[in-house]
Amino acid sequence: MGQHRKPQRRRRRWPFVALGAAVLIAAAGIIVYQARQGPGCTPLPVTVAVDPTVVDPVARALATDPDDVDPCARYQIVAAEPSLASEIRSASPGLPAVWIPQSSLALAPLGDNADSAVRRGQSLASSPIVLAVPTADAARYGDPAQPVSWTTALTSPKPPGLPDPDTEPGGLAALTGLRAAIGDDGGRPKPAFVAAVLALHNDAPKSVDAGFTAMAEKGSAARAFVTSEHAVVQHNAQPGSAQPSTEGIAAGPTGVPATGRQPVTALALADSTAVLDFPLVRVNQPQPDSPELTHAVDQLEKRLRGPAGQQAFAAAGLRAPDGTRAGTSAAPGMLAAEKMAGTAPDTTAAMNTLRLWSALTLQSRILAVIDTSGSMAAQEGPTDRIGLASAAAQGGLTLFPDSSEVGLWSFSSEQPDGQAWQELVPIGKLTDPVGPAPSRRAALAGLAETLRDRLGGKTALYATAIAATREVRAGYRPGASNAVVLITDGRNEVDGGIDLPTAVQTLRAEADPTRPVSLIAIGIGPDSDGDALRQLAEATGGAAYVAQNPQDIRAVFLDALSQRVCRPDC
């Protein structure tokens, strides 16, 4: 899915460790609990793969008063690797008997094999999805005791970031909940969701750990980010120097430097009920489960759902499955609400949302081509057409991260060098300096403001579309979306030049499936030749839009972004 590709991992055999009659031993990342055995009891190894964030409470639950667990079982608790779902789907050897992921969404890679590969049980605990903000700036979105709306957060001067939802289940749960709250338009994402994704992605921390690290380094200036309440509680519980949570059991990984920690505040989201649900998942073995293994897992589940398990989860900053908080006071970083009910998003909806995220956040190499013919001076609503085009260009700049490559052309029949188009800013990375401008982003914004001064001549539509497409293809960037965004108010007005059938035929003949370049054509006002724009765009696998009103410009641009990966089959 675009840039969100997980590295290939070698299949691993889940480790089994032969130990004596020890009650609890931690070695090589494996925590082993074995009850004291009665006469004639043959040790039964039961591997329990647990998300690293909850290894500690699961181990604690098994380490206390073992009367209600199987006396013949040797429970081996291991930190689940990110590749576990794929290993289960492939029926790799030595799979664990039990898996406890952070979220039911972790089962999504199983696809249609889920029902035959695993048996998903009910939630063991829960944690609502929140915004993590530096405590020193906890009021950046208003009263920190009140839930924050997505609109307030995303339109603030300091919008939050979303850690990669392809690897962070909390991020995926939040994103899916946000899309459900906004809704779709005939099965396609609304422009508001597209804009939200771009804002959440732009310079966001790659992971929850990276977000906490940034807060440790930047303090109140650090960016807020989406995570779980549990992650905030665990972060705040870490002392200035890391200490093991209990003898023989290493504290869960945080990825945050042990020194320089900054307290973090969790803010509730007003229009999302997404949670991490920590289901107990029984993994179907290649051979039918033995009665002994089934009994051992039953006893494990009984312990984890019983008082010992619930107390251990609560002590780690987790809530009960129904969202109820244990105790009368909240741990540092926990929301004040005694109950935060919610559900894990539907897996199918989550996977569709993740594919959309991948499309929207794909790296971009874009050439903006703007009509500066005389007719662009015509009034269109409260401004003129060139004003709309300039605003669209400048507004579009804010949607792209610094890693994007963008360039700018103007076109009309009266260009200084006699061509139908003029390069104003060559395509390149937005952070690169251009002439006296400190960055390409600044140069683009500055030159977009000069477009009105360049008005004159006729619209040289066909020749410009071909030249711009060739320019982008010549510097094609693999792994990115390579496109031309052409904005015009009219139709081809140059006599004696290339005609529409020839232009379409040329674009089709030069199309290279190994270096695809899409033409996104946006017509402004009622005089634009929508049919010609459509034919030109479709010849490249792109799309054409006509913006009849000023407010349509941003909407069609966002829609174009959302459809760019699926073309030409959208």
PDB file of N, CA, C and O in Angstrom, residues 165-219:
ATOM      1  N   PRO A 165      -0.697   4.596  11.000  1.00  0.00           N
ATOM      2  CA  PRO A 165      -1.743   3.635  11.348  1.00  0.00           C
ATOM      3  C   PRO A 165      -1.484   2.239  10.808  1.00  0.00           C
ATOM      4  O   PRO A 165      -2.179   1.291  11.184  1.00  0.00           O
ATOM      5  N   ASP A 166      -0.486   2.095   9.947  1.00  0.00           N
ATOM      6  CA  ASP A 166      -0.145   0.770   9.438  1.00  0.00           C
ATOM      7  C   ASP A 166       0.583  -0.048  10.501  1.00  0.00           C
ATOM      8  O   ASP A 166       0.605  -1.275  10.435  1.00  0.00           O
ATOM      9  N   THR A 167       1.162   0.626  11.493  1.00  0.00           N
ATOM     10  CA  THR A 167       1.894  -0.083  12.544  1.00  0.00           C
ATOM     11  C   THR A 167       1.367   0.236  13.938  1.00  0.00           C
ATOM     12  O   THR A 167       1.719  -0.450  14.893  1.00  0.00           O
ATOM     13  N   GLU A 168       0.546   1.264  14.073  1.00  0.00           N
ATOM     14  CA  GLU A 168       0.005   1.662  15.366  1.00  0.00           C
ATOM     15  C   GLU A 168      -1.510   1.438  15.370  1.00  0.00           C
ATOM     16  O   GLU A 168      -2.260   2.201  14.758  1.00  0.00           O
ATOM     17  N   PRO A 169      -1.996   0.394  16.057  1.00  0.00           N
ATOM     18  CA  PRO A 169      -3.441   0.114  16.026  1.00  0.00           C
ATOM     19  C   PRO A 169      -4.275   1.231  16.604  1.00  0.00           C
ATOM     20  O   PRO A 169      -5.409   1.452  16.178  1.00  0.00           O
ATOM     21  N   GLY A 170      -3.728   1.980  17.572  1.00  0.00           N
ATOM     22  CA  GLY A 170      -4.479   3.111  18.102  1.00  0.00           C
ATOM     23  C   GLY A 170      -4.720   4.166  17.041  1.00  0.00           C
ATOM     24  O   GLY A 170      -5.805   4.752  16.961  1.00  0.00           O
ATOM     25  N   GLY A 171      -3.703   4.426  16.209  1.00  0.00           N
ATOM     26  CA  GLY A 171      -3.864   5.381  15.129  1.00  0.00           C
ATOM     27  C   GLY A 171      -4.897   4.938  14.120  1.00  0.00           C
ATOM     28  O   GLY A 171      -5.707   5.736  13.641  1.00  0.00           O
ATOM     29  N   LEU A 172      -4.899   3.649  13.788  1.00  0.00           N
ATOM     30  CA  LEU A 172      -5.875   3.130  12.826  1.00  0.00           C
ATOM     31  C   LEU A 172      -7.285   3.195  13.404  1.00  0.00           C
ATOM     32  O   LEU A 172      -8.238   3.538  12.703  1.00  0.00           O
ATOM     33  N   ALA A 173      -7.433   2.880  14.683  1.00  0.00           N
ATOM     34  CA  ALA A 173      -8.742   2.953  15.319  1.00  0.00           C
ATOM     35  C   ALA A 173      -9.266   4.388  15.295  1.00  0.00           C
ATOM     36  O   ALA A 173     -10.439   4.642  14.992  1.00  0.00           O
ATOM     37  N   ALA A 174      -8.393   5.347  15.607  1.00  0.00           N
ATOM     38  CA  ALA A 174      -8.798   6.751  15.607  1.00  0.00           C
ATOM     39  C   ALA A 174      -9.178   7.215  14.209  1.00  0.00           C
ATOM     40  O   ALA A 174     -10.181   7.909  14.013  1.00  0.00           O
ATOM     41  N   LEU A 175      -8.380   6.837  13.221  1.00  0.00           N
ATOM     42  CA  LEU A 175      -8.630   7.260  11.843  1.00  0.00           C
ATOM     43  C   LEU A 175      -9.952   6.697  11.333  1.00  0.00           C
ATOM     44  O   LEU A 175     -10.723   7.389  10.669  1.00  0.00           O
ATOM     45  N   THR A 176     -10.222   5.443  11.650  1.00  0.00           N
ATOM     46  CA  THR A 176     -11.470   4.819  11.221  1.00  0.00           C
ATOM     47  C   THR A 176     -12.661   5.486  11.900  1.00  0.00           C
ATOM     48  O   THR A 176     -13.699   5.724  11.269  1.00  0.00           O
ATOM     49  N   GLY A 177     -12.491   5.801  13.197  1.00  0.00           N
ATOM     50  CA  GLY A 177     -13.552   6.502  13.899  1.00  0.00           C
ATOM     51  C   GLY A 177     -13.795   7.893  13.334  1.00  0.00           C
ATOM     52  O   GLY A 177     -14.945   8.346  13.225  1.00  0.00           O
ATOM     53  N   LEU A 178     -12.731   8.586  12.949  1.00  0.00           N
ATOM     54  CA  LEU A 178     -12.861   9.920  12.361  1.00  0.00           C
ATOM     55  C   LEU A 178     -13.603   9.853  11.033  1.00  0.00           C
ATOM     56  O   LEU A 178     -14.492  10.675  10.760  1.00  0.00           O
ATOM     57  N   ARG A 179     -13.267   8.867  10.206  1.00  0.00           N
ATOM     58  CA  ARG A 179     -13.957   8.756   8.915  1.00  0.00           C
ATOM     59  C   ARG A 179     -15.438   8.461   9.119  1.00  0.00           C
ATOM     60  O   ARG A 179     -16.298   9.006   8.414  1.00  0.00           O
ATOM     61  N   ALA A 180     -15.761   7.607  10.093  1.00  0.00           N
ATOM     62  CA  ALA A 180     -17.162   7.309  10.374  1.00  0.00           C
ATOM     63  C   ALA A 180     -17.900   8.556  10.848  1.00  0.00           C
ATOM     64  O   ALA A 180     -19.064   8.783  10.499  1.00  0.00           O
ATOM     65  N   ALA A 181     -17.210   9.381  11.648  1.00  0.00           N
ATOM     66  CA  ALA A 181     -17.849  10.598  12.158  1.00  0.00           C
ATOM     67  C   ALA A 181     -18.115  11.600  11.036  1.00  0.00           C
ATOM     68  O   ALA A 181     -19.158  12.260  11.015  1.00  0.00           O
ATOM     69  N   ILE A 182     -17.193  11.710  10.081  1.00  0.00           N
ATOM     70  CA  ILE A 182     -17.366  12.638   8.958  1.00  0.00           C
ATOM     71  C   ILE A 182     -18.334  12.082   7.935  1.00  0.00           C
ATOM     72  O   ILE A 182     -19.149  12.801   7.353  1.00  0.00           O
ATOM     73  N   GLY A 183     -18.266  10.771   7.706  1.00  0.00           N
ATOM     74  CA  GLY A 183     -19.111  10.138   6.708  1.00  0.00           C
ATOM     75  C   GLY A 183     -18.519  10.201   5.315  1.00  0.00           C
ATOM     76  O   GLY A 183     -17.595  10.982   5.045  1.00  0.00           O
ATOM     77  N   ASP A 184     -19.046   9.379   4.427  1.00  0.00           N
ATOM     78  CA  ASP A 184     -18.606   9.352   3.038  1.00  0.00           C
ATOM     79  C   ASP A 184     -19.657  10.019   2.157  1.00  0.00           C
ATOM     80  O   ASP A 184     -20.782  10.303   2.582  1.00  0.00           O
ATOM     81  N   ASP A 185     -19.308  10.236   0.926  1.00  0.00           N
ATOM     82  CA  ASP A 185     -20.218  10.824  -0.056  1.00  0.00           C
ATOM     83  C   ASP A 185     -20.343   9.853  -1.219  1.00  0.00           C
ATOM     84  O   ASP A 185     -19.491   9.819  -2.102  1.00  0.00           O
ATOM     85  N   GLY A 186     -21.375   9.036  -1.175  1.00  0.00           N
ATOM     86  CA  GLY A 186     -21.558   8.037  -2.223  1.00  0.00           C
ATOM     87  C   GLY A 186     -20.444   7.015  -2.272  1.00  0.00           C
ATOM     88  O   GLY A 186     -20.060   6.573  -3.351  1.00  0.00           O
ATOM     89  N   GLY A 187     -19.901   6.649  -1.104  1.00  0.00           N
ATOM     90  CA  GLY A 187     -18.830   5.667  -1.049  1.00  0.00           C
ATOM     91  C   GLY A 187     -17.444   6.256  -1.201  1.00  0.00           C
ATOM     92  O   GLY A 187     -16.453   5.545  -1.045  1.00  0.00           O
ATOM     93  N   ARG A 188     -17.356   7.549  -1.469  1.00  0.00           N
ATOM     94  CA  ARG A 188     -16.060   8.208  -1.598  1.00  0.00           C
ATOM     95  C   ARG A 188     -15.843   9.119  -0.399  1.00  0.00           C
ATOM     96  O   ARG A 188     -16.794   9.670   0.165  1.00  0.00           O
ATOM     97  N   PRO A 189     -14.604   9.298   0.030  1.00  0.00           N
ATOM     98  CA  PRO A 189     -14.351  10.143   1.202  1.00  0.00           C
ATOM     99  C   PRO A 189     -14.714  11.592   0.931  1.00  0.00           C
ATOM    100  O   PRO A 189     -14.499  12.111  -0.164  1.00  0.00           O
ATOM    101  N   LYS A 190     -15.250  12.235   1.934  1.00  0.00           N
ATOM    102  CA  LYS A 190     -15.561  13.653   1.798  1.00  0.00           C
ATOM    103  C   LYS A 190     -14.277  14.480   1.850  1.00  0.00           C
ATOM    104  O   LYS A 190     -13.293  14.075   2.461  1.00  0.00           O
ATOM    105  N   PRO A 191     -14.301  15.657   1.210  1.00  0.00           N
ATOM    106  CA  PRO A 191     -13.112  16.519   1.260  1.00  0.00           C
ATOM    107  C   PRO A 191     -12.649  16.814   2.682  1.00  0.00           C
ATOM    108  O   PRO A 191     -11.446  16.954   2.921  1.00  0.00           O
ATOM    109  N   ALA A 192     -13.573  16.886   3.631  1.00  0.00           N
ATOM    110  CA  ALA A 192     -13.181  17.169   5.015  1.00  0.00           C
ATOM    111  C   ALA A 192     -12.290  16.065   5.568  1.00  0.00           C
ATOM    112  O   ALA A 192     -11.344  16.337   6.319  1.00  0.00           O
ATOM    113  N   PHE A 193     -12.578  14.812   5.196  1.00  0.00           N
ATOM    114  CA  PHE A 193     -11.738  13.712   5.679  1.00  0.00           C
ATOM    115  C   PHE A 193     -10.382  13.737   4.981  1.00  0.00           C
ATOM    116  O   PHE A 193      -9.346  13.494   5.614  1.00  0.00           O
ATOM    117  N   VAL A 194     -10.374  14.022   3.700  1.00  0.00           N
ATOM    118  CA  VAL A 194      -9.104  14.107   2.970  1.00  0.00           C
ATOM    119  C   VAL A 194      -8.216  15.178   3.587  1.00  0.00           C
ATOM    120  O   VAL A 194      -7.018  14.970   3.827  1.00  0.00           O
ATOM    121  N   ALA A 195      -8.798  16.344   3.867  1.00  0.00           N
ATOM    122  CA  ALA A 195      -8.020  17.416   4.478  1.00  0.00           C
ATOM    123  C   ALA A 195      -7.523  17.014   5.863  1.00  0.00           C
ATOM    124  O   ALA A 195      -6.385  17.336   6.246  1.00  0.00           O
ATOM    125  N   ALA A 196      -8.354  16.289   6.617  1.00  0.00           N
ATOM    126  CA  ALA A 196      -7.947  15.842   7.948  1.00  0.00           C
ATOM    127  C   ALA A 196      -6.771  14.880   7.868  1.00  0.00           C
ATOM    128  O   ALA A 196      -5.821  14.976   8.658  1.00  0.00           O
ATOM    129  N   VAL A 197      -6.809  13.949   6.921  1.00  0.00           N
ATOM    130  CA  VAL A 197      -5.712  12.997   6.766  1.00  0.00           C
ATOM    131  C   VAL A 197      -4.409  13.723   6.454  1.00  0.00           C
ATOM    132  O   VAL A 197      -3.353  13.438   7.042  1.00  0.00           O
ATOM    133  N   LEU A 198      -4.464  14.668   5.538  1.00  0.00           N
ATOM    134  CA  LEU A 198      -3.247  15.380   5.161  1.00  0.00           C
ATOM    135  C   LEU A 198      -2.687  16.182   6.333  1.00  0.00           C
ATOM    136  O   LEU A 198      -1.471  16.253   6.525  1.00  0.00           O
ATOM    137  N   ALA A 199      -3.579  16.768   7.132  1.00  0.00           N
ATOM    138  CA  ALA A 199      -3.122  17.517   8.304  1.00  0.00           C
ATOM    139  C   ALA A 199      -2.516  16.589   9.351  1.00  0.00           C
ATOM    140  O   ALA A 199      -1.488  16.895   9.956  1.00  0.00           O
ATOM    141  N   LEU A 200      -3.144  15.436   9.567  1.00  0.00           N
ATOM    142  CA  LEU A 200      -2.651  14.494  10.562  1.00  0.00           C
ATOM    143  C   LEU A 200      -1.323  13.863  10.149  1.00  0.00           C
ATOM    144  O   LEU A 200      -0.500  13.512  10.995  1.00  0.00           O
ATOM    145  N   HIS A 201      -1.126  13.712   8.850  1.00  0.00           N
ATOM    146  CA  HIS A 201       0.080  13.049   8.353  1.00  0.00           C
ATOM    147  C   HIS A 201       1.277  13.982   8.277  1.00  0.00           C
ATOM    148  O   HIS A 201       2.422  13.554   8.491  1.00  0.00           O
ATOM    149  N   ASN A 202       1.038  15.245   8.007  1.00  0.00           N
ATOM    150  CA  ASN A 202       2.126  16.175   7.731  1.00  0.00           C
ATOM    151  C   ASN A 202       3.061  16.313   8.938  1.00  0.00           C
ATOM    152  O   ASN A 202       2.680  16.813   9.988  1.00  0.00           O
ATOM    153  N   ASP A 203       4.285  15.808   8.775  1.00  0.00           N
ATOM    154  CA  ASP A 203       5.326  15.879   9.806  1.00  0.00           C
ATOM    155  C   ASP A 203       4.914  15.219  11.120  1.00  0.00           C
ATOM    156  O   ASP A 203       5.368  15.608  12.201  1.00  0.00           O
ATOM    157  N   ALA A 204       4.048  14.220  11.042  1.00  0.00           N
ATOM    158  CA  ALA A 204       3.621  13.503  12.249  1.00  0.00           C
ATOM    159  C   ALA A 204       4.726  12.572  12.734  1.00  0.00           C
ATOM    160  O   ALA A 204       5.565  12.119  11.944  1.00  0.00           O
ATOM    161  N   PRO A 205       4.762  12.269  14.042  1.00  0.00           N
ATOM    162  CA  PRO A 205       5.728  11.268  14.519  1.00  0.00           C
ATOM    163  C   PRO A 205       5.438   9.922  13.875  1.00  0.00           C
ATOM    164  O   PRO A 205       4.278   9.565  13.670  1.00  0.00           O
ATOM    165  N   LYS A 206       6.492   9.178  13.550  1.00  0.00           N
ATOM    166  CA  LYS A 206       6.303   7.898  12.875  1.00  0.00           C
ATOM    167  C   LYS A 206       5.656   6.867  13.789  1.00  0.00           C
ATOM    168  O   LYS A 206       5.014   5.928  13.326  1.00  0.00           O
ATOM    169  N   SER A 207       5.836   7.024  15.091  1.00  0.00           N
ATOM    170  CA  SER A 207       5.307   6.058  16.041  1.00  0.00           C
ATOM    171  C   SER A 207       4.937   6.776  17.325  1.00  0.00           C
ATOM    172  O   SER A 207       5.301   7.936  17.542  1.00  0.00           O
ATOM    173  N   VAL A 208       4.221   6.064  18.198  1.00  0.00           N
ATOM    174  CA  VAL A 208       3.900   6.613  19.511  1.00  0.00           C
ATOM    175  C   VAL A 208       5.179   6.889  20.292  1.00  0.00           C
ATOM    176  O   VAL A 208       5.321   7.923  20.948  1.00  0.00           O
ATOM    177  N   ASP A 209       6.129   5.959  20.233  1.00  0.00           N
ATOM    178  CA  ASP A 209       7.390   6.157  20.925  1.00  0.00           C
ATOM    179  C   ASP A 209       8.095   7.426  20.441  1.00  0.00           C
ATOM    180  O   ASP A 209       8.660   8.185  21.233  1.00  0.00           O
ATOM    181  N   ALA A 210       8.072   7.658  19.127  1.00  0.00           N
ATOM    182  CA  ALA A 210       8.703   8.858  18.582  1.00  0.00           C
ATOM    183  C   ALA A 210       7.992  10.116  19.067  1.00  0.00           C
ATOM    184  O   ALA A 210       8.627  11.154  19.288  1.00  0.00           O
ATOM    185  N   GLY A 211       6.672  10.038  19.242  1.00  0.00           N
ATOM    186  CA  GLY A 211       5.929  11.177  19.750  1.00  0.00           C
ATOM    187  C   GLY A 211       6.328  11.522  21.174  1.00  0.00           C
ATOM    188  O   GLY A 211       6.516  12.701  21.510  1.00  0.00           O
ATOM    189  N   PHE A 212       6.484  10.501  22.019  1.00  0.00           N
ATOM    190  CA  PHE A 212       6.917  10.754  23.396  1.00  0.00           C
ATOM    191  C   PHE A 212       8.362  11.270  23.430  1.00  0.00           C
ATOM    192  O   PHE A 212       8.709  12.118  24.251  1.00  0.00           O
ATOM    193  N   THR A 213       9.195  10.747  22.548  1.00  0.00           N
ATOM    194  CA  THR A 213      10.577  11.218  22.474  1.00  0.00           C
ATOM    195  C   THR A 213      10.613  12.700  22.132  1.00  0.00           C
ATOM    196  O   THR A 213      11.377  13.481  22.718  1.00  0.00           O
ATOM    197  N   ALA A 214       9.780  13.120  21.177  1.00  0.00           N
ATOM    198  CA  ALA A 214       9.730  14.533  20.798  1.00  0.00           C
ATOM    199  C   ALA A 214       9.291  15.396  21.971  1.00  0.00           C
ATOM    200  O   ALA A 214       9.798  16.512  22.168  1.00  0.00           O
ATOM    201  N   MET A 215       8.360  14.890  22.773  1.00  0.00           N
ATOM    202  CA  MET A 215       7.923  15.661  23.940  1.00  0.00           C
ATOM    203  C   MET A 215       9.037  15.773  24.972  1.00  0.00           C
ATOM    204  O   MET A 215       9.178  16.801  25.646  1.00  0.00           O
ATOM    205  N   ALA A 216       9.837  14.701  25.093  1.00  0.00           N
ATOM    206  CA  ALA A 216      10.968  14.758  26.018  1.00  0.00           C
ATOM    207  C   ALA A 216      11.995  15.785  25.555  1.00  0.00           C
ATOM    208  O   ALA A 216      12.642  16.445  26.372  1.00  0.00           O
ATOM    209  N   GLU A 217      12.124  15.948  24.246  1.00  0.00           N
ATOM    210  CA  GLU A 217      13.130  16.852  23.700  1.00  0.00           C
ATOM    211  C   GLU A 217      12.636  18.292  23.584  1.00  0.00           C
ATOM    212  O   GLU A 217      13.396  19.234  23.790  1.00  0.00           O
ATOM    213  N   LYS A 218      11.346  18.474  23.267  1.00  0.00           N
ATOM    214  CA  LYS A 218      10.844  19.817  22.954  1.00  0.00           C
ATOM    215  C   LYS A 218       9.937  20.398  24.020  1.00  0.00           C
ATOM    216  O   LYS A 218       9.603  21.585  23.956  1.00  0.00           O
ATOM    217  N   GLY A 219       9.488  19.587  24.971  1.00  0.00           N
ATOM    218  CA  GLY A 219       8.615  20.086  26.017  1.00  0.00           C
ATOM    219  C   GLY A 219       7.311  20.621  25.481  1.00  0.00           C
ATOM    220  O   GLY A 219       6.652  19.996  24.646  1.00  0.00           O
TER     221      GLY A 219
END
